[in-house]
Amino acid sequence: MAQSAAPLLEARALRKSFGAVKAVREATFDIGAAEVVAFVGDNGAGKSTVIKMLSGAHRPDDGEISFAGQSFHPRDPEDARRLGIETLYQDLALANDIDAPGNIFLGHELTTRKAGFIPWLDKARMRERARELLARIRIELPSLDQPVRLMSGGQRQAAAIARILRSEATRLIIMDEPTAALGVQETRKVLDLIGSLNEEGLSVIVVMHNLEQVFAVAHRVVVMRGGTVVGTVQTDEVTPKDVVNLIVGAEESR
């Protein structure tokens, strides 16, 4: 789905230091509505710090963020969530011994009333709603009853994404290395999940090292080096080699 003209998120001159370490020196970029944007760069380039500022985990030392046309100053991840920004880290934050519906509604369980007044978990409604959320991203798990520790990497990703989609407020999903440590088939499933989210009209920021995967899912690539955004390119206008040159600064060394 092509992004609209007005950016969903805009970041201007973001900076963040930890003591004497300048993790992000200058980061300016935007994310369009219904757009997939990949952040790339070597380790220590500042990618993780940037997404943590967007998710509310870190507060910028300087700079401005706006979301849906409004100034955005999240105090914590819950602030970002309320506005519609969800972040999916590598560990997925799943409870391994609980099934998919239990994870999707963890902390937000659906209840019914027994004898008119006793609160009771409505497992049937959670299972049905879990199926609906998974269907949105074209995933059908072999079983909704097994604990997520028995699921494949791609299936665990799907459960974590379905949990995010539980909130109708979600407009932007940030994914930190979603294909790390996955095999070829599982990686393909996760890339398909990202495409499904985009077709749903959601924007996605994805941090990735594998440029083949980046070019398979992203509309644009934001390149960071040494804590600074050094370029933003359209994937249909450049090659992976062009992106590598930006990452290592090859163009500047000529």
Short mmCIF file of C-alpha atoms in Angstrom, two decimals, residues 119 159 169:
data_model
loop_
_atom_site.label_atom_id
_atom_site.label_comp_id
_atom_site.label_asym_id
_atom_site.label_seq_id
_atom_site.Cartn_x
_atom_site.Cartn_y
_atom_site.Cartn_z
CA PRO A 119 -16.06 -12.77 37.49
CA ALA A 159 1.08 -14.37 18.45
CA ALA A 169 -5.62 2.39 18.36
#
